[in-house]
Amino acid sequence: MQKALVCFPGAPYTEQAARAAAEAVLEGWEVHTPKYAPADADATPPGYDAYIVDYDLLPFDNLAQQNALCSSYYIRKALIRKHHLAQALHMFGVKRGMPVDVIPRTWTLDVQFADELDELLADELYDVRDALIANESSKNPTWFILKPGMADQGNGIQLFSSLERLQQIFEDMEDASDEEDNEETTYASHLRHFVIQKYLVPPLLVAPSEGGPRKFHLRAYVTCVGGLSVYLHDDMLALFASVPYSAPSEDGDLQGHLSNTCLGEREAQARGVAVFPNVFRLRDLLGKEISTPGSPAITMSQMHLDAIHTGAVSAIGTVFEAVAREASVHWQMWPNAFEIFGVDLMVTADASLTPESLHVWLLEINAQPDFKQSGEALRKTIELVFQRSLELGVLRPASPWSKGESHDGVTCCFSEEMVKDP
């Protein structure tokens, strides 16, 4: 009898969903979850045919010898670190002689002290500098967003449209480096790798419930298998900002702009304002009012939803292919591995709001996504993600899927054998 180990210590929501999926999908298998989790990968018991466990518990040194399946790739930082991802997309576009318009225009920088900025702005970031100088006399300034390359949950993110504000951001980080009572700024101040991205406008806004039109991003769950098939779970989630959208400003208020659930709840609680429901299934937005800033609202149609899905498939396929081809050192694919990634996407539109005007952008890729942020109401959705992932990653399809092919709520975004079986 084949055996599967399921273990996600400290993440009961994830462990319960993974175990329920394994018991439903792996017929004839023995599914085991230890009463006491292993302390580390060295303590993970051998002898299982599939390891569906936390990354830190995967015994990678022994997996190849066992020829066992595992639920994570060993090295995948080219996907999950923003500066590596941006560099891979840049190289992919350069080699093909065309821009890759599936992520916002991005600049990478290594900086720890504010006085290093001047040299960077005169060299690698000269076009950012020129745009910021042009903003001084513009009624419609270009906005940028600064993100720490390795941060999560919205930590360290800042908006800026002037040289003075950018300089102030890094000076504030420097000043906060010794303040242990401020977790967010302390965390950001110890980072060297950052990305600057052009702020995407105009965002597609939706009024999902009370509170007016809000900015949102899509959380898509993507399963990668072997080396390499990439599958989108079609039932995407829409995560909303905690307050209605307003134009960006230099006051540092990010509530209307960032749709990270952790950040939105923290900001709202700190300010003592109401928190509106902020996690929905994308398909449940059918019939809701959509708009762009300053445009009249219309109703979200099935054609809009279909256009978003098509754009998501294209963006995800392009990004994962680019990283696989251009950053294989930092994403080492292995035939026996599979992994669920949380992919964040954003939709922009023009004032016409036609389905054809919608553009889907990939913002970032997250390993070991925090499934519990979906909440109890969406537990069945998450269990289905695990079920389909185990069918694809453990049982494996009888024949390869082609790009765009869909079955049972999953669509293939990319499929090409890029590594040989051991």
Short mmCIF file of C-alpha atoms in Angstrom, two decimals:
data_model
loop_
_atom_site.label_atom_id
_atom_site.label_comp_id
_atom_site.label_asym_id
_atom_site.label_seq_id
_atom_site.Cartn_x
_atom_site.Cartn_y
_atom_site.Cartn_z
CA MET A 1 0.00 0.00 0.00
CA GLN A 2 1.28 3.46 -0.90
CA LYS A 3 1.66 5.95 1.92
CA ALA A 4 1.39 9.74 2.14
CA LEU A 5 2.58 11.94 4.99
CA VAL A 6 0.58 15.14 5.62
CA CYS A 7 1.99 17.59 8.16
CA PHE A 8 1.80 21.38 8.45
CA PRO A 9 2.64 22.25 12.08
CA GLY A 10 1.43 25.67 13.14
CA ALA A 11 -1.03 25.82 10.23
CA PRO A 12 -4.07 23.75 11.24
CA TYR A 13 -6.28 25.25 8.51
CA THR A 14 -3.81 24.14 5.84
CA GLU A 15 -3.18 20.74 7.42
CA GLN A 16 -6.89 19.96 7.70
CA ALA A 17 -7.54 20.98 4.09
CA ALA A 18 -4.56 18.96 2.82
CA ARG A 19 -5.51 15.87 4.81
CA ALA A 20 -9.16 16.03 3.74
CA ALA A 21 -8.03 16.31 0.12
CA ALA A 22 -5.59 13.41 0.44
CA GLU A 23 -8.24 11.15 1.94
CA ALA A 24 -10.67 12.09 -0.85
CA VAL A 25 -8.26 11.77 -3.78
CA LEU A 26 -5.64 9.16 -2.88
CA GLU A 27 -7.86 6.10 -2.92
CA GLY A 28 -6.13 3.02 -1.54
CA TRP A 29 -3.36 5.09 0.05
CA GLU A 30 -2.57 5.21 3.74
CA VAL A 31 -2.66 8.88 4.78
CA HIS A 32 -0.75 9.64 7.97
CA THR A 33 -0.53 12.80 10.07
CA PRO A 34 1.76 12.44 13.10
CA LYS A 35 0.42 13.34 16.52
CA TYR A 36 3.65 15.23 17.18
CA ALA A 37 5.24 17.02 14.25
CA PRO A 38 8.91 16.35 13.44
CA ALA A 39 11.26 18.97 14.83
CA ASP A 40 12.97 19.45 11.47
CA ALA A 41 13.62 17.74 8.13
CA ASP A 42 16.14 15.35 9.67
CA ALA A 43 13.40 14.05 11.97
CA THR A 44 10.85 13.52 9.18
CA PRO A 45 10.26 9.77 8.93
CA PRO A 46 11.42 7.98 5.75
CA GLY A 47 9.49 5.45 3.71
CA TYR A 48 6.60 7.51 2.37
CA ASP A 49 5.67 7.64 -1.30
CA ALA A 50 4.41 11.23 -1.08
CA TYR A 51 5.37 13.98 1.34
CA ILE A 52 2.67 16.66 1.57
CA VAL A 53 4.30 18.67 4.30
CA ASP A 54 5.68 22.04 5.31
CA TYR A 55 8.75 23.06 3.29
CA ASP A 56 10.99 23.02 6.37
CA LEU A 57 10.10 19.37 7.03
CA LEU A 58 10.89 18.03 3.56
CA PRO A 59 13.93 15.69 3.70
CA PHE A 60 15.32 16.84 0.36
CA ASP A 61 18.62 15.01 0.85
CA ASN A 62 16.78 11.68 0.95
CA LEU A 63 13.88 12.30 -1.42
CA ALA A 64 15.82 11.62 -4.61
CA GLN A 65 17.08 8.30 -3.25
CA GLN A 66 13.55 7.32 -2.22
CA ASN A 67 12.09 8.49 -5.56
CA ALA A 68 9.27 9.98 -3.48
CA LEU A 69 6.95 12.81 -4.48
CA CYS A 70 7.08 16.06 -2.51
CA SER A 71 4.92 19.16 -2.18
CA SER A 72 7.61 21.81 -2.79
CA TYR A 73 10.53 22.51 -5.08
CA TYR A 74 13.86 22.67 -3.27
CA ILE A 75 14.96 26.02 -4.73
CA ARG A 76 12.36 28.48 -6.09
CA LYS A 77 13.50 31.90 -4.93
CA ALA A 78 13.45 33.18 -8.52
CA LEU A 79 9.67 32.98 -8.27
CA ILE A 80 9.05 34.30 -4.78
CA ARG A 81 11.65 37.07 -4.41
CA LYS A 82 10.54 40.19 -6.22
CA HIS A 83 13.96 41.29 -7.47
CA HIS A 84 14.76 37.84 -8.93
CA LEU A 85 11.35 37.70 -10.60
CA ALA A 86 11.77 41.13 -12.17
CA GLN A 87 15.24 40.27 -13.48
CA ALA A 88 14.01 37.03 -15.06
CA LEU A 89 11.14 38.81 -16.82
CA HIS A 90 13.52 41.51 -18.06
CA MET A 91 15.91 38.96 -19.56
CA PHE A 92 13.01 37.04 -21.11
CA GLY A 93 11.82 40.20 -22.85
CA VAL A 94 15.29 41.34 -23.95
CA LYS A 95 16.05 38.00 -25.61
CA ARG A 96 12.79 38.21 -27.55
CA GLY A 97 13.18 41.85 -28.48
CA MET A 98 9.92 42.93 -26.91
CA PRO A 99 8.66 44.16 -23.53
CA VAL A 100 6.84 41.70 -21.31
CA ASP A 101 3.70 43.58 -20.29
CA VAL A 102 2.43 41.12 -17.70
CA ILE A 103 4.12 42.73 -14.68
CA PRO A 104 4.34 46.46 -13.88
CA ARG A 105 7.49 48.17 -15.11
CA THR A 106 10.03 47.31 -12.45
CA TRP A 107 13.44 48.51 -11.29
CA THR A 108 15.59 46.59 -8.80
CA LEU A 109 17.91 48.24 -6.32
CA ASP A 110 20.24 47.22 -3.52
CA VAL A 111 20.36 49.96 -0.92
CA GLN A 112 20.68 50.11 2.83
CA PHE A 113 21.46 53.74 3.55
CA ALA A 114 19.68 56.83 2.31
CA ASP A 115 22.88 58.46 1.06
CA GLU A 116 23.28 55.65 -1.51
CA LEU A 117 20.20 56.84 -3.40
CA ASP A 118 21.82 59.75 -5.24
CA GLU A 119 24.25 57.50 -7.08
CA LEU A 120 21.53 55.00 -7.97
CA LEU A 121 19.21 57.73 -9.27
CA ALA A 122 21.99 59.03 -11.49
CA ASP A 123 22.74 55.58 -12.88
CA GLU A 124 20.42 52.54 -12.76
CA LEU A 125 17.34 54.57 -11.81
CA TYR A 126 17.84 57.53 -14.13
CA ASP A 127 14.42 57.09 -15.78
CA VAL A 128 12.72 57.00 -12.37
CA ARG A 129 14.59 60.20 -11.48
CA ASP A 130 13.51 61.86 -14.75
CA ALA A 131 9.87 60.92 -14.13
CA LEU A 132 10.01 62.30 -10.58
CA ILE A 133 11.53 65.56 -11.80
CA ALA A 134 8.82 65.83 -14.47
CA ASN A 135 6.22 65.33 -11.74
CA GLU A 136 7.21 68.67 -10.20
CA SER A 137 5.40 70.53 -12.99
CA SER A 138 2.69 67.96 -13.78
CA LYS A 139 -0.96 68.04 -12.74
CA ASN A 140 -1.13 64.26 -13.23
CA PRO A 141 2.05 62.91 -11.65
CA THR A 142 3.35 59.41 -12.24
CA TRP A 143 3.26 57.38 -9.05
CA PHE A 144 5.61 54.61 -8.01
CA ILE A 145 5.46 51.92 -5.36
CA LEU A 146 8.46 50.74 -3.34
CA LYS A 147 8.48 47.14 -2.12
CA PRO A 148 11.07 45.27 -0.06
CA GLY A 149 12.20 42.32 -2.15
CA MET A 150 11.61 39.71 0.55
CA ALA A 151 8.80 41.20 2.66
CA ASP A 152 5.31 39.80 2.94
CA GLN A 153 1.89 40.81 4.32
CA GLY A 154 2.35 44.32 2.91
CA ASN A 155 5.29 45.15 5.20
CA GLY A 156 7.47 48.05 4.11
CA ILE A 157 5.40 49.05 1.05
CA GLN A 158 5.36 52.79 0.27
CA LEU A 159 3.95 55.08 -2.43
CA PHE A 160 5.86 58.09 -3.74
CA SER A 161 5.80 60.61 -6.59
CA SER A 162 8.72 62.89 -5.71
CA LEU A 163 12.44 62.66 -5.09
CA GLU A 164 11.93 64.20 -1.65
CA ARG A 165 9.42 61.53 -0.62
CA LEU A 166 11.65 58.68 -1.84
CA GLN A 167 14.59 60.12 0.09
CA GLN A 168 12.42 60.51 3.18
CA ILE A 169 11.29 56.88 3.02
CA PHE A 170 14.85 55.60 3.26
CA GLU A 171 15.80 58.14 5.90
CA ASP A 172 12.84 56.98 7.99
CA MET A 173 13.95 53.36 7.60
CA GLU A 174 17.44 54.31 8.71
CA ASP A 175 16.14 56.20 11.74
CA ALA A 176 13.94 53.25 12.72
CA SER A 177 16.68 50.62 12.49
CA ASP A 178 17.27 50.65 16.26
CA GLU A 179 13.63 50.88 17.30
CA GLU A 180 12.72 47.34 18.23
CA ASP A 181 9.19 48.36 19.23
CA ASN A 182 8.20 48.93 15.60
CA GLU A 183 8.22 45.56 13.89
CA GLU A 184 7.31 46.73 10.38
CA THR A 185 9.88 49.51 9.98
CA THR A 186 12.56 47.51 11.75
CA TYR A 187 11.99 44.60 9.39
CA ALA A 188 12.15 46.83 6.32
CA SER A 189 15.25 48.65 7.52
CA HIS A 190 17.32 45.46 7.57
CA LEU A 191 16.60 44.68 3.93
CA ARG A 192 18.89 45.59 1.07
CA HIS A 193 16.89 44.33 -1.89
CA PHE A 194 14.01 46.48 -3.10
CA VAL A 195 11.95 46.88 -6.21
CA ILE A 196 10.35 50.04 -7.50
CA GLN A 197 7.31 49.52 -9.69
CA LYS A 198 5.23 51.92 -11.66
CA TYR A 199 1.90 52.26 -9.88
CA LEU A 200 -0.78 50.69 -12.07
CA VAL A 201 -3.56 53.02 -13.19
CA PRO A 202 -6.43 53.13 -13.68
CA PRO A 203 -7.37 50.21 -11.44
CA LEU A 204 -10.59 48.32 -11.99
CA LEU A 205 -12.78 49.10 -8.99
CA VAL A 206 -15.64 46.96 -7.72
CA ALA A 207 -18.34 47.61 -5.13
CA PRO A 208 -18.63 44.09 -3.64
CA SER A 209 -20.87 45.08 -0.73
CA GLU A 210 -21.37 48.23 1.32
CA GLY A 211 -18.71 50.91 1.37
CA GLY A 212 -18.45 52.02 -2.26
CA PRO A 213 -16.03 51.05 -5.06
CA ARG A 214 -12.81 49.53 -3.80
CA LYS A 215 -9.52 48.45 -5.25
CA PHE A 216 -8.82 44.72 -5.21
CA HIS A 217 -6.35 42.12 -6.30
CA LEU A 218 -6.90 38.54 -7.34
CA ARG A 219 -5.46 35.65 -5.39
CA ALA A 220 -5.02 32.80 -7.85
CA TYR A 221 -3.82 29.40 -6.72
CA VAL A 222 -1.40 27.89 -9.20
CA THR A 223 -0.06 24.34 -9.09
CA CYS A 224 3.29 23.64 -10.74
CA VAL A 225 4.15 20.02 -11.47
CA GLY A 226 7.55 18.56 -12.33
CA GLY A 227 9.46 20.35 -14.96
CA LEU A 228 7.12 21.85 -16.09
CA SER A 229 3.35 22.02 -16.16
CA VAL A 230 1.58 25.08 -14.74
CA TYR A 231 -2.10 24.93 -13.80
CA LEU A 232 -4.45 27.72 -12.70
CA HIS A 233 -7.27 26.85 -10.32
CA ASP A 234 -10.09 28.74 -12.02
CA ASP A 235 -12.00 29.67 -8.86
CA MET A 236 -9.94 32.76 -8.06
CA LEU A 237 -10.44 34.94 -4.99
CA ALA A 238 -10.84 38.72 -4.95
CA LEU A 239 -9.20 40.45 -1.96
CA PHE A 240 -10.32 44.03 -1.39
CA ALA A 241 -8.81 47.10 0.23
CA SER A 242 -10.36 47.89 3.59
CA VAL A 243 -11.74 51.30 2.54
CA PRO A 244 -13.06 52.89 -0.70
CA TYR A 245 -10.48 53.92 -3.29
CA SER A 246 -9.09 57.44 -3.44
CA ALA A 247 -6.31 58.92 -5.56
CA PRO A 248 -2.78 58.30 -4.22
CA SER A 249 -1.27 61.02 -2.06
CA GLU A 250 1.96 61.74 -0.19
CA ASP A 251 0.35 61.41 3.25
CA GLY A 252 1.34 57.73 3.51
CA ASP A 253 -2.22 56.44 3.88
CA LEU A 254 -2.26 53.12 2.01
CA GLN A 255 -5.65 51.78 3.09
CA GLY A 256 -7.39 52.47 -0.20
CA HIS A 257 -4.50 51.20 -2.30
CA LEU A 258 -3.27 47.96 -0.76
CA SER A 259 -5.59 44.99 -0.73
CA ASN A 260 -3.46 42.74 1.45
CA THR A 261 -5.88 41.43 4.07
CA CYS A 262 -3.37 41.47 6.94
CA LEU A 263 -2.29 45.04 6.22
CA GLY A 264 -5.86 46.27 5.72
CA GLU A 265 -7.03 44.86 9.03
CA ARG A 266 -4.00 46.25 10.89
CA GLU A 267 -4.46 49.73 9.43
CA ALA A 268 -8.21 49.80 10.04
CA GLN A 269 -7.87 48.63 13.63
CA ALA A 270 -5.13 51.17 14.32
CA ARG A 271 -7.33 53.98 13.00
CA GLY A 272 -10.52 52.71 14.63
CA VAL A 273 -12.50 52.57 11.38
CA ALA A 274 -14.93 49.93 10.12
CA VAL A 275 -13.53 46.94 8.24
CA PHE A 276 -15.74 45.88 5.34
CA PRO A 277 -15.82 42.25 4.15
CA ASN A 278 -12.76 41.90 1.94
CA VAL A 279 -12.49 38.32 0.61
CA PHE A 280 -14.85 37.11 -2.11
CA ARG A 281 -14.80 34.55 -4.88
CA LEU A 282 -14.28 36.32 -8.20
CA ARG A 283 -17.30 34.60 -9.72
CA ASP A 284 -19.51 36.01 -6.93
CA LEU A 285 -18.80 39.52 -8.25
CA LEU A 286 -21.00 38.83 -11.27
CA GLY A 287 -23.65 41.56 -11.35
CA LYS A 288 -21.72 43.93 -9.04
CA GLU A 289 -20.94 47.52 -10.03
CA ILE A 290 -17.53 48.10 -11.63
CA SER A 291 -15.81 51.36 -12.53
CA THR A 292 -12.50 53.14 -12.86
CA PRO A 293 -11.69 56.33 -10.90
CA GLY A 294 -13.97 59.07 -12.22
CA SER A 295 -15.92 56.86 -14.65
CA PRO A 296 -19.62 55.90 -14.44
CA ALA A 297 -20.27 52.45 -13.02
CA ILE A 298 -21.57 49.54 -15.06
CA THR A 299 -22.42 45.96 -14.17
CA MET A 300 -19.84 43.17 -14.10
CA SER A 301 -20.86 40.70 -16.83
CA GLN A 302 -19.84 37.14 -17.55
CA MET A 303 -17.83 38.51 -20.48
CA HIS A 304 -15.81 40.61 -18.03
CA LEU A 305 -15.15 37.55 -15.86
CA ASP A 306 -14.14 35.50 -18.90
CA ALA A 307 -11.74 38.25 -20.02
CA ILE A 308 -10.14 38.34 -16.57
CA HIS A 309 -9.69 34.56 -16.61
CA THR A 310 -8.14 34.64 -20.08
CA GLY A 311 -5.78 37.41 -19.00
CA ALA A 312 -4.80 35.50 -15.86
CA VAL A 313 -3.96 32.36 -17.84
CA SER A 314 -1.79 34.39 -20.22
CA ALA A 315 0.04 36.35 -17.51
CA ILE A 316 0.69 33.29 -15.33
CA GLY A 317 1.89 31.21 -18.27
CA THR A 318 4.25 33.93 -19.46
CA VAL A 319 5.77 34.60 -16.04
CA PHE A 320 6.36 30.98 -15.06
CA GLU A 321 7.82 30.20 -18.49
CA ALA A 322 10.12 33.22 -18.25
CA VAL A 323 11.45 32.21 -14.85
CA ALA A 324 11.89 28.59 -15.91
CA ARG A 325 13.93 29.62 -18.96
CA GLU A 326 15.92 32.55 -17.56
CA ALA A 327 16.46 31.72 -13.88
CA SER A 328 16.94 27.97 -13.69
CA VAL A 329 19.70 28.40 -11.09
CA HIS A 330 17.20 29.97 -8.69
CA TRP A 331 14.26 27.75 -9.65
CA GLN A 332 15.45 24.18 -9.82
CA MET A 333 12.69 22.04 -11.24
CA TRP A 334 12.50 18.39 -10.29
CA PRO A 335 10.19 15.80 -11.91
CA ASN A 336 9.00 14.45 -8.54
CA ALA A 337 8.07 17.83 -7.09
CA PHE A 338 4.84 19.77 -7.23
CA GLU A 339 3.83 22.94 -5.41
CA ILE A 340 0.86 25.23 -4.83
CA PHE A 341 1.73 28.91 -5.19
CA GLY A 342 -0.43 31.88 -4.28
CA VAL A 343 -0.24 34.27 -7.23
CA ASP A 344 -1.42 37.86 -6.82
CA LEU A 345 -2.85 39.56 -9.89
CA MET A 346 -4.33 43.00 -10.55
CA VAL A 347 -6.74 44.23 -13.22
CA THR A 348 -6.63 47.63 -14.91
CA ALA A 349 -9.13 49.02 -17.41
CA ASP A 350 -9.82 52.12 -19.44
CA ALA A 351 -12.91 54.29 -19.02
CA SER A 352 -14.88 52.27 -21.59
CA LEU A 353 -14.90 49.29 -19.20
CA THR A 354 -15.35 46.88 -22.09
CA PRO A 355 -14.12 43.32 -21.54
CA GLU A 356 -11.46 43.99 -24.17
CA SER A 357 -10.11 46.93 -22.14
CA LEU A 358 -9.25 44.78 -19.13
CA HIS A 359 -5.57 43.99 -18.59
CA VAL A 360 -4.35 41.45 -16.03
CA TRP A 361 -0.99 42.03 -14.36
CA LEU A 362 0.99 39.69 -12.14
CA LEU A 363 2.13 41.37 -8.91
CA GLU A 364 3.92 38.62 -6.99
CA ILE A 365 4.18 34.90 -6.31
CA ASN A 366 3.97 33.45 -2.80
CA ALA A 367 5.22 30.06 -1.66
CA GLN A 368 3.28 28.27 1.08
CA PRO A 369 0.40 30.77 0.88
CA ASP A 370 -1.50 31.55 4.07
CA PHE A 371 -4.68 29.67 3.23
CA LYS A 372 -6.39 30.57 6.50
CA GLN A 373 -6.76 34.17 5.27
CA SER A 374 -9.53 32.80 3.03
CA GLY A 375 -11.63 32.15 6.14
CA GLU A 376 -14.06 29.43 7.12
CA ALA A 377 -16.58 30.41 4.45
CA LEU A 378 -14.12 29.43 1.71
CA ARG A 379 -12.72 26.28 3.33
CA LYS A 380 -14.36 24.06 0.69
CA THR A 381 -12.76 26.16 -2.05
CA ILE A 382 -9.32 25.61 -0.49
CA GLU A 383 -9.96 21.88 -0.03
CA LEU A 384 -10.81 21.67 -3.72
CA VAL A 385 -7.52 23.41 -4.57
CA PHE A 386 -5.68 20.70 -2.63
CA GLN A 387 -7.74 17.93 -4.23
CA ARG A 388 -6.98 19.04 -7.76
CA SER A 389 -3.32 19.66 -6.85
CA LEU A 390 -2.94 16.11 -5.55
CA GLU A 391 -4.61 14.73 -8.67
CA LEU A 392 -2.14 16.69 -10.80
CA GLY A 393 0.97 16.43 -8.63
CA VAL A 394 0.67 12.97 -7.06
CA LEU A 395 -1.57 10.91 -9.35
CA ARG A 396 -0.48 12.85 -12.48
CA PRO A 397 -2.62 13.15 -15.65
CA ALA A 398 -2.56 10.20 -18.04
CA SER A 399 -1.42 12.50 -20.87
CA PRO A 400 0.00 16.04 -20.98
CA TRP A 401 -2.39 18.96 -21.23
CA SER A 402 -1.95 21.65 -23.84
CA LYS A 403 -1.88 25.35 -22.99
CA GLY A 404 -5.42 26.65 -22.49
CA GLU A 405 -6.88 23.19 -21.91
CA SER A 406 -9.34 23.07 -18.99
CA HIS A 407 -10.75 20.22 -16.93
CA ASP A 408 -12.76 20.24 -13.71
CA GLY A 409 -12.04 23.83 -12.73
CA VAL A 410 -8.35 23.88 -13.68
CA THR A 411 -6.72 25.45 -16.76
CA CYS A 412 -3.25 24.70 -18.10
CA CYS A 413 -1.20 27.90 -18.45
CA PHE A 414 2.05 26.33 -19.66
CA SER A 415 3.29 22.83 -20.40
CA GLU A 416 6.68 21.84 -21.73
CA GLU A 417 9.14 19.19 -20.56
CA MET A 418 12.15 21.22 -19.50
CA VAL A 419 14.01 18.65 -17.39
CA LYS A 420 14.66 14.98 -17.91
CA ASP A 421 13.54 12.30 -15.51
CA PRO A 422 16.33 11.05 -13.24
#
